[in-house]
Short mmCIF file of C-alpha atoms in Angstrom, two decimals:
data_model
loop_
_atom_site.label_atom_id
_atom_site.label_comp_id
_atom_site.label_asym_id
_atom_site.label_seq_id
_atom_site.Cartn_x
_atom_site.Cartn_y
_atom_site.Cartn_z
CA MET A 1 23.68 -85.66 -14.39
CA SER A 2 25.74 -83.72 -11.87
CA THR A 3 24.24 -81.82 -8.96
CA GLN A 4 25.57 -78.60 -10.47
CA SER A 5 23.92 -79.14 -13.86
CA THR A 6 20.68 -80.30 -12.25
CA ALA A 7 20.59 -77.18 -10.08
CA ALA A 8 20.93 -75.04 -13.18
CA THR A 9 17.52 -76.25 -14.34
CA LEU A 10 15.97 -74.60 -11.29
CA TYR A 11 16.57 -71.20 -12.81
CA PRO A 12 15.51 -71.06 -16.47
CA PRO A 13 16.08 -67.78 -18.35
CA GLY A 14 13.53 -65.21 -17.21
CA GLY A 15 12.81 -66.94 -13.94
CA PHE A 16 9.38 -68.15 -12.85
CA GLY A 17 7.45 -64.87 -12.76
CA ALA A 18 5.87 -63.28 -9.70
CA PRO A 19 5.77 -65.65 -6.71
CA LYS A 20 2.00 -65.19 -6.43
CA ASP A 21 1.62 -66.85 -9.85
CA ARG A 22 3.34 -70.08 -8.82
CA ARG A 23 1.35 -73.26 -8.46
CA GLY A 24 2.33 -76.57 -6.98
CA HIS A 25 2.35 -79.38 -9.51
CA ALA A 26 4.17 -82.30 -7.91
CA THR A 27 3.67 -85.45 -9.95
CA GLY A 28 5.63 -88.24 -8.27
CA ASN A 29 7.74 -89.43 -5.37
CA PHE A 30 10.89 -87.56 -6.52
CA GLY A 31 12.92 -90.80 -6.29
CA LEU A 32 12.52 -90.99 -2.51
CA PRO A 33 11.84 -94.29 -0.73
CA ALA A 34 8.20 -95.34 -0.70
CA GLY A 35 6.25 -93.76 2.14
CA THR A 36 8.57 -90.76 2.63
CA GLN A 37 6.58 -87.72 3.71
CA VAL A 38 8.38 -84.55 2.69
CA PHE A 39 8.72 -82.22 5.69
CA SER A 40 9.76 -78.63 4.97
CA ALA A 41 11.99 -77.52 7.85
CA ASP A 42 11.46 -73.81 7.21
CA ASN A 43 8.24 -72.20 6.00
CA HIS A 44 6.61 -68.93 7.06
CA ILE A 45 3.18 -67.78 8.12
CA SER A 46 1.62 -64.34 8.48
CA VAL A 47 -0.87 -63.54 11.23
CA ALA A 48 -4.08 -62.38 9.56
CA ASP A 49 -6.27 -61.55 12.56
CA ASP A 50 -5.92 -58.65 15.01
CA ILE A 51 -5.06 -61.13 17.77
CA PHE A 52 -3.10 -58.88 20.11
CA TYR A 53 -5.73 -56.17 20.37
CA GLU A 54 -8.48 -58.75 20.67
CA ARG A 55 -6.77 -60.67 23.48
CA PHE A 56 -5.29 -57.81 25.49
CA PRO A 57 -7.30 -56.83 28.60
CA ASP A 58 -9.32 -53.64 28.21
CA ASP A 59 -6.93 -51.57 30.32
CA LEU A 60 -4.00 -52.48 28.03
CA LYS A 61 -5.64 -52.38 24.61
CA ALA A 62 -4.18 -48.94 23.90
CA ALA A 63 -0.70 -50.52 24.07
CA ALA A 64 -1.57 -53.52 21.92
CA PRO A 65 0.12 -53.86 18.52
CA ARG A 66 -2.44 -54.00 15.71
CA ILE A 67 -2.59 -56.23 12.65
CA TRP A 68 -4.30 -55.18 9.43
CA TYR A 69 -4.27 -55.95 5.70
CA GLU A 70 -2.95 -53.26 3.39
CA ASP A 71 -1.78 -53.31 -0.23
CA GLY A 72 -1.55 -57.09 -0.33
CA ALA A 73 0.23 -57.68 2.98
CA TYR A 74 -0.53 -58.16 6.67
CA MET A 75 0.96 -55.29 8.62
CA VAL A 76 1.95 -54.99 12.28
CA GLY A 77 2.09 -51.60 13.99
CA MET A 78 0.15 -49.03 15.98
CA LYS A 79 -2.07 -46.06 15.18
CA GLY A 80 -2.13 -47.00 11.53
CA LYS A 81 1.65 -46.85 11.18
CA SER A 82 3.26 -50.12 10.16
CA TRP A 83 6.50 -51.30 11.73
CA VAL A 84 6.99 -53.51 8.69
CA GLY A 85 8.28 -50.96 6.25
CA GLY A 86 10.78 -50.62 3.46
CA ASP A 87 11.91 -53.65 1.55
CA PHE A 88 10.47 -56.12 4.06
CA GLY A 89 7.00 -54.68 3.62
CA ARG A 90 7.33 -54.68 -0.17
CA VAL A 91 8.44 -58.30 -0.14
CA LEU A 92 5.47 -59.33 2.03
CA MET A 93 3.17 -57.86 -0.59
CA GLN A 94 4.52 -60.41 -3.07
CA TYR A 95 3.01 -63.40 -1.33
CA ASP A 96 0.65 -62.52 1.52
CA ASP A 97 -2.36 -62.70 -0.79
CA LEU A 98 -1.73 -66.38 -1.48
CA ALA A 99 -4.58 -68.47 -0.15
CA GLY A 100 -2.48 -70.33 2.41
CA ALA A 101 0.11 -67.70 3.28
CA ALA A 102 -1.71 -66.34 6.32
CA SER A 103 -3.11 -67.89 9.47
CA ASN A 104 -6.78 -67.47 8.55
CA ASN A 105 -6.85 -70.41 6.10
CA ILE A 106 -4.91 -73.41 7.38
CA GLU A 107 -6.90 -75.70 5.07
CA ALA A 108 -5.75 -73.82 1.95
CA ARG A 109 -2.21 -73.86 3.26
CA ILE A 110 -2.19 -77.63 3.68
CA ARG A 111 -3.70 -78.03 0.21
CA GLU A 112 -1.18 -75.72 -1.50
CA LEU A 113 1.76 -77.46 0.10
CA HIS A 114 0.35 -80.89 -0.74
CA GLU A 115 0.07 -79.83 -4.38
CA ASP A 116 3.79 -79.05 -4.23
CA GLY A 117 4.62 -82.46 -2.73
CA ILE A 118 5.02 -81.28 0.87
CA GLU A 119 3.05 -83.00 3.63
CA LYS A 120 4.45 -81.40 6.79
CA GLU A 121 6.10 -78.12 7.71
CA LEU A 122 7.78 -76.11 10.43
CA ALA A 123 6.55 -72.51 10.18
CA PHE A 124 8.38 -69.39 11.36
CA PRO A 125 6.79 -65.95 11.89
CA ASN A 126 6.75 -63.18 9.27
CA ALA A 127 5.82 -59.60 10.20
CA VAL A 128 5.46 -60.48 13.90
CA LEU A 129 9.28 -60.42 14.07
CA ALA A 130 8.94 -56.63 14.08
CA LEU A 131 7.89 -57.06 17.71
CA PHE A 132 11.18 -58.65 18.78
CA HIS A 133 12.34 -55.32 20.17
CA TYR A 134 9.10 -53.77 21.39
CA PRO A 135 10.42 -51.41 24.09
CA ASP A 136 8.01 -52.41 26.87
CA LYS A 137 9.25 -55.88 27.78
CA GLY A 138 6.09 -56.75 29.68
CA ILE A 139 3.97 -55.98 26.63
CA ARG A 140 6.47 -57.85 24.45
CA GLU A 141 6.16 -60.99 26.55
CA ARG A 142 2.36 -60.75 26.49
CA VAL A 143 2.48 -60.48 22.70
CA PHE A 144 4.71 -63.55 22.49
CA ARG A 145 2.32 -65.58 24.65
CA ILE A 146 -0.64 -64.62 22.46
CA TYR A 147 1.29 -65.51 19.32
CA ASN A 148 2.19 -68.91 20.78
CA GLU A 149 -1.45 -69.61 21.60
CA HIS A 150 -2.47 -68.61 18.08
CA ILE A 151 -0.03 -70.86 16.24
CA ALA A 152 -0.57 -73.71 18.72
CA ASP A 153 -4.24 -73.62 17.76
CA LEU A 154 -3.28 -73.84 14.07
CA GLN A 155 -0.94 -76.71 14.88
CA GLU A 156 -3.69 -78.64 16.65
CA ARG A 157 -6.18 -78.01 13.83
CA SER A 158 -3.70 -79.11 11.15
CA ASN A 159 -3.83 -82.77 12.14
CA GLY A 160 -0.05 -83.17 12.06
CA HIS A 161 0.67 -81.12 8.93
CA PHE A 162 1.73 -77.84 10.58
CA TYR A 163 4.22 -77.22 13.39
CA GLY A 164 4.71 -73.65 14.61
CA VAL A 165 7.85 -71.99 15.98
CA GLY A 166 7.15 -70.19 19.24
CA LEU A 167 8.60 -67.07 20.86
CA ILE A 168 9.99 -66.77 24.39
CA ASN A 169 11.30 -64.27 26.91
CA TRP A 170 15.12 -64.31 26.58
CA TRP A 171 15.92 -61.30 28.78
CA ASP A 172 14.81 -62.55 32.21
CA PRO A 173 15.33 -66.09 33.55
CA LYS A 174 11.98 -66.22 35.34
CA GLY A 175 10.24 -65.11 32.18
CA THR A 176 12.27 -67.61 30.18
CA ARG A 177 11.10 -70.39 32.47
CA SER A 178 7.42 -69.39 32.40
CA THR A 179 7.21 -68.76 28.65
CA LEU A 180 8.96 -72.05 27.90
CA ALA A 181 6.67 -73.95 30.25
CA GLU A 182 3.62 -72.43 28.62
CA LEU A 183 5.02 -73.05 25.14
CA LYS A 184 5.55 -76.73 25.95
CA SER A 185 2.08 -77.05 27.44
CA LEU A 186 0.66 -75.71 24.17
CA GLY A 187 2.40 -78.50 22.28
CA LEU A 188 4.96 -76.36 20.45
CA LYS A 189 8.23 -78.14 19.75
CA THR A 190 10.74 -75.30 19.35
CA PHE A 191 11.19 -71.54 19.59
CA LEU A 192 13.07 -68.74 17.89
CA LEU A 193 15.89 -66.80 19.54
CA PRO A 194 16.99 -63.54 17.90
CA LEU A 195 20.47 -63.16 16.50
CA ASN A 196 20.28 -59.59 17.77
CA PRO A 197 18.92 -59.86 21.33
CA GLY A 198 18.72 -56.08 21.90
CA LYS A 199 19.42 -54.09 25.05
CA ASP A 200 18.59 -54.27 28.74
CA ASP A 201 16.80 -51.52 30.64
CA GLU A 202 20.10 -49.70 31.20
CA GLY A 203 20.90 -49.68 27.51
CA ASN A 204 23.52 -52.44 27.63
CA ILE A 205 23.53 -54.86 24.70
CA TYR A 206 22.66 -58.41 25.70
CA ASP A 207 25.52 -60.84 25.10
CA PHE A 208 24.22 -64.39 24.82
CA GLY A 209 27.76 -65.64 25.50
CA ALA A 210 28.18 -63.76 28.80
CA ARG A 211 28.12 -65.66 32.08
CA SER A 212 25.34 -63.31 33.20
CA MET A 213 23.12 -64.97 30.58
CA ASP A 214 23.77 -68.47 31.93
CA PRO A 215 20.54 -68.48 33.99
CA VAL A 216 18.61 -67.98 30.75
CA TRP A 217 20.52 -70.81 29.06
CA ASP A 218 19.94 -72.95 32.17
CA GLU A 219 16.19 -72.57 31.69
CA ILE A 220 16.43 -73.31 27.97
CA GLU A 221 18.48 -76.42 28.62
CA ASP A 222 16.12 -77.61 31.34
CA ALA A 223 13.13 -77.20 29.02
CA GLY A 224 14.67 -79.71 26.62
CA LEU A 225 13.47 -77.97 23.46
CA PRO A 226 15.78 -77.20 20.52
CA VAL A 227 16.77 -73.60 19.81
CA THR A 228 16.23 -72.10 16.37
CA HIS A 229 17.94 -69.13 14.77
CA HIS A 230 16.76 -67.68 11.48
CA ILE A 231 18.13 -65.17 8.99
CA GLY A 232 16.30 -61.91 8.36
CA GLU A 233 17.15 -59.60 11.24
CA THR A 234 20.19 -57.81 9.81
CA PRO A 235 19.62 -54.97 7.33
CA PRO A 236 22.50 -53.53 5.29
CA LYS A 237 24.62 -51.09 7.29
CA THR A 238 24.58 -48.47 4.54
CA PRO A 239 21.83 -47.28 2.15
CA CYS A 240 21.50 -48.89 -1.27
CA GLU A 241 19.86 -46.99 -4.10
CA ASN A 242 19.58 -49.84 -6.59
CA ASN A 243 18.10 -53.31 -6.06
CA SER A 244 18.16 -52.88 -2.30
CA VAL A 245 15.95 -55.93 -1.74
CA VAL A 246 18.61 -58.30 -3.07
CA VAL A 247 21.46 -56.42 -1.39
CA GLY A 248 19.59 -56.80 1.90
CA MET A 249 19.10 -60.51 1.30
CA MET A 250 22.80 -60.96 0.58
CA VAL A 251 23.48 -59.50 4.02
CA ASN A 252 20.77 -61.57 5.68
CA VAL A 253 21.92 -64.94 4.38
CA ASP A 254 25.34 -64.42 5.97
CA SER A 255 24.16 -63.52 9.48
CA PHE A 256 24.96 -66.60 11.58
CA ARG A 257 28.66 -66.32 12.26
CA GLU A 258 28.61 -64.12 15.34
CA GLN A 259 26.19 -66.26 17.32
CA PHE A 260 27.75 -69.46 15.93
CA ALA A 261 31.11 -68.29 17.31
CA LYS A 262 29.58 -67.47 20.68
CA TYR A 263 28.18 -70.98 21.06
CA LEU A 264 31.69 -72.36 20.50
CA PHE A 265 34.08 -69.85 22.01
CA SER A 266 32.01 -68.22 24.78
CA GLY A 267 31.42 -71.60 26.38
CA ILE A 268 27.63 -71.71 25.98
CA LEU A 269 27.76 -75.32 24.82
CA ASP A 270 30.42 -76.33 27.32
CA ARG A 271 28.24 -75.07 30.16
CA HIS A 272 25.01 -76.43 28.62
CA PRO A 273 25.95 -79.73 27.00
CA SER A 274 22.44 -80.89 26.10
CA LEU A 275 21.49 -77.88 23.96
CA GLN A 276 20.42 -78.49 20.37
CA VAL A 277 20.64 -75.59 17.91
CA GLY A 278 19.22 -75.23 14.41
CA TRP A 279 20.24 -72.60 11.84
CA PHE A 280 17.47 -71.87 9.35
CA GLU A 281 17.36 -70.41 5.84
CA GLY A 282 21.05 -69.56 5.64
CA GLY A 283 21.84 -72.67 3.60
CA ILE A 284 24.48 -75.25 4.47
CA ALA A 285 27.47 -74.25 2.34
CA TRP A 286 28.59 -71.82 5.07
CA VAL A 287 29.16 -74.62 7.56
CA PRO A 288 32.50 -76.06 6.30
CA THR A 289 34.08 -72.62 5.99
CA ALA A 290 32.87 -71.60 9.46
CA LEU A 291 34.28 -74.80 10.98
CA GLN A 292 37.55 -74.38 9.08
CA ASP A 293 37.94 -70.78 10.20
CA ALA A 294 37.05 -71.65 13.79
CA GLU A 295 39.73 -74.35 13.85
CA HIS A 296 42.34 -72.00 12.44
CA LEU A 297 41.45 -69.21 14.85
CA LEU A 298 41.44 -71.57 17.82
CA ALA A 299 44.98 -72.63 16.95
CA SER A 300 46.05 -69.01 16.46
CA TYR A 301 44.49 -67.33 19.48
CA GLN A 302 43.92 -69.90 22.21
CA HIS A 303 46.83 -68.45 24.18
CA MET A 304 44.64 -65.34 24.65
CA PHE A 305 41.48 -67.17 25.73
CA ASN A 306 39.75 -66.63 29.05
CA HIS A 307 37.61 -69.72 28.42
CA THR A 308 39.30 -72.96 27.44
CA LEU A 309 37.24 -75.09 25.09
CA GLU A 310 36.42 -78.56 26.40
CA HIS A 311 36.20 -80.15 22.93
CA ASP A 312 37.53 -79.72 19.44
CA ILE A 313 35.60 -77.51 17.03
CA ARG A 314 34.05 -80.32 15.03
CA TYR A 315 32.53 -81.82 18.17
CA TYR A 316 30.30 -78.79 18.72
CA TRP A 317 28.80 -79.00 15.25
CA ASP A 318 28.40 -82.77 15.24
CA THR A 319 26.90 -82.91 18.74
CA HIS A 320 24.78 -79.77 18.94
CA MET A 321 23.91 -78.25 15.56
CA SER A 322 22.12 -78.62 12.25
CA ALA A 323 21.06 -76.31 9.42
CA SER A 324 18.44 -76.00 6.71
CA PHE A 325 18.62 -75.15 3.01
CA MET A 326 16.30 -74.74 0.02
CA VAL A 327 18.56 -74.81 -3.05
CA ASP A 328 22.22 -75.33 -2.17
CA PRO A 329 24.11 -77.34 -4.80
CA LEU A 330 27.47 -76.28 -3.35
CA GLY A 331 26.40 -77.38 0.11
CA LEU A 332 25.28 -80.74 -1.26
CA ARG A 333 28.68 -81.22 -2.89
CA LEU A 334 30.20 -80.62 0.55
CA ILE A 335 27.78 -82.92 2.34
CA ASP A 336 30.53 -85.22 3.63
CA GLU A 337 32.07 -82.23 5.44
CA ILE A 338 28.71 -81.21 6.92
CA GLY A 339 27.07 -84.56 7.68
CA VAL A 340 23.95 -86.07 6.14
CA ASP A 341 22.32 -86.23 9.57
CA LYS A 342 22.90 -82.51 10.20
CA VAL A 343 20.99 -80.92 7.31
CA MET A 344 17.29 -80.35 6.64
CA TRP A 345 15.61 -79.46 3.36
CA SER A 346 13.00 -76.71 3.28
CA SER A 347 10.64 -75.05 0.84
CA ASP A 348 10.52 -71.61 2.52
CA TYR A 349 6.89 -71.32 1.37
CA PRO A 350 5.59 -68.77 0.52
CA HIS A 351 8.64 -66.49 0.24
CA ASN A 352 9.99 -65.13 -3.04
CA GLU A 353 13.13 -67.26 -2.86
CA SER A 354 11.17 -70.37 -1.90
CA THR A 355 11.04 -73.56 -3.94
CA TRP A 356 7.25 -73.49 -3.89
CA GLY A 357 5.99 -74.28 -7.38
CA TYR A 358 9.09 -76.21 -8.33
CA SER A 359 9.95 -78.13 -5.16
CA GLU A 360 10.12 -81.37 -7.14
CA LYS A 361 13.23 -80.03 -8.89
CA SER A 362 14.89 -79.01 -5.64
CA LEU A 363 14.08 -82.39 -4.08
CA ALA A 364 15.50 -84.15 -7.13
CA THR A 365 18.87 -82.46 -6.58
CA VAL A 366 18.96 -83.90 -3.05
CA VAL A 367 18.22 -87.44 -4.26
CA GLU A 368 20.83 -87.17 -7.01
CA ALA A 369 23.44 -85.81 -4.61
CA VAL A 370 23.13 -88.33 -1.77
CA GLY A 371 20.88 -91.17 -2.95
CA PRO A 372 17.32 -92.04 -1.91
CA ASP A 373 17.94 -93.26 1.65
CA ASP A 374 20.06 -90.32 2.77
CA ALA A 375 17.75 -87.97 0.89
CA ALA A 376 14.86 -89.27 3.01
CA LYS A 377 16.79 -88.18 6.10
CA ILE A 378 17.40 -84.72 4.67
CA VAL A 379 13.85 -84.07 3.47
CA SER A 380 11.94 -85.77 6.27
CA THR A 381 13.61 -87.62 9.14
CA ASN A 382 16.21 -85.10 10.31
CA VAL A 383 13.78 -82.27 11.05
CA GLN A 384 11.46 -84.67 12.86
CA LYS A 385 14.34 -85.79 15.07
CA PHE A 386 15.30 -82.16 15.66
CA LEU A 387 11.74 -81.44 16.85
CA GLY A 388 11.56 -84.63 18.90
CA ILE A 389 8.60 -86.06 16.98
CA ALA A 390 10.34 -88.87 15.07
#
């Protein structure tokens, strides 16, 4: 059976119903080599407790973001007003009432994933991302530190099943150094950088590719931890009256190109040759077209460059980057262009578009596309190497 026809079985007519009604029912080893532990490279977790208010000192509690449960979702905001509104808030309500979706029940989370055939996971934030651009940068950094402590505690309690993605200061080199040092001391293995880094105190937009940001990249490189980028920050530029949730997702899943280009053409990787970068939840089919376009544009415009690339385009992908996917039959057909060692399977539990509840079918497409041994890399080994735990 072809990868394309197998993938079609993932989407029977009528779909699978509301995500909250899914249940894991893995029954076998999916054709993987004996002993393979499936490791989802991209899951999500909601903070359930009011951790920021509880851990802020008394004189700062009035500035602390609050967390509360409302209409089936964990909200983040202040004075009863959520910063997680619109479609994002409505989507959270689809899955936050799952037993393991939030941080107050790590045992249920491990059990639910095990029932779906998944033994380990890398978990990204949910609503907490609304704090990426909290205007007071001192408060923002304090929030990030508290979040890191919270998920590090979950990681320690999980006995090797759960790995959390941390948050760092990216706007000040000293803060970058201290937040990374603390993150490492907590045992976290990676951190999330925004695709949209926001503005400085003078209102200038941060440009990760600018030489002025090199001190930040210096600290990141010295820390030796891989960088992660994740879709989900870019809303549609214009309103959408009908089916706006899906229109927004179509925008989100195509959000990597700008930062991808900056790594190559702004010289970030030339100046920081030991960086490792992971692109999460945008699939893998975008990679060959991005590399192809970058090669064509390099040939067409290099006479206008003010930074000369030290390597060919393919080198930057092969040496520095990898990406995750959930269901990507086109990407799997292009796997020779991408590289078996550069891709990581994920469930995306507990999101609407996740494979949770039918992960065995998604995993089967990987085995059928590349064979058992290479599939084991994609669904287990590659993400562990990315995190430095293999």
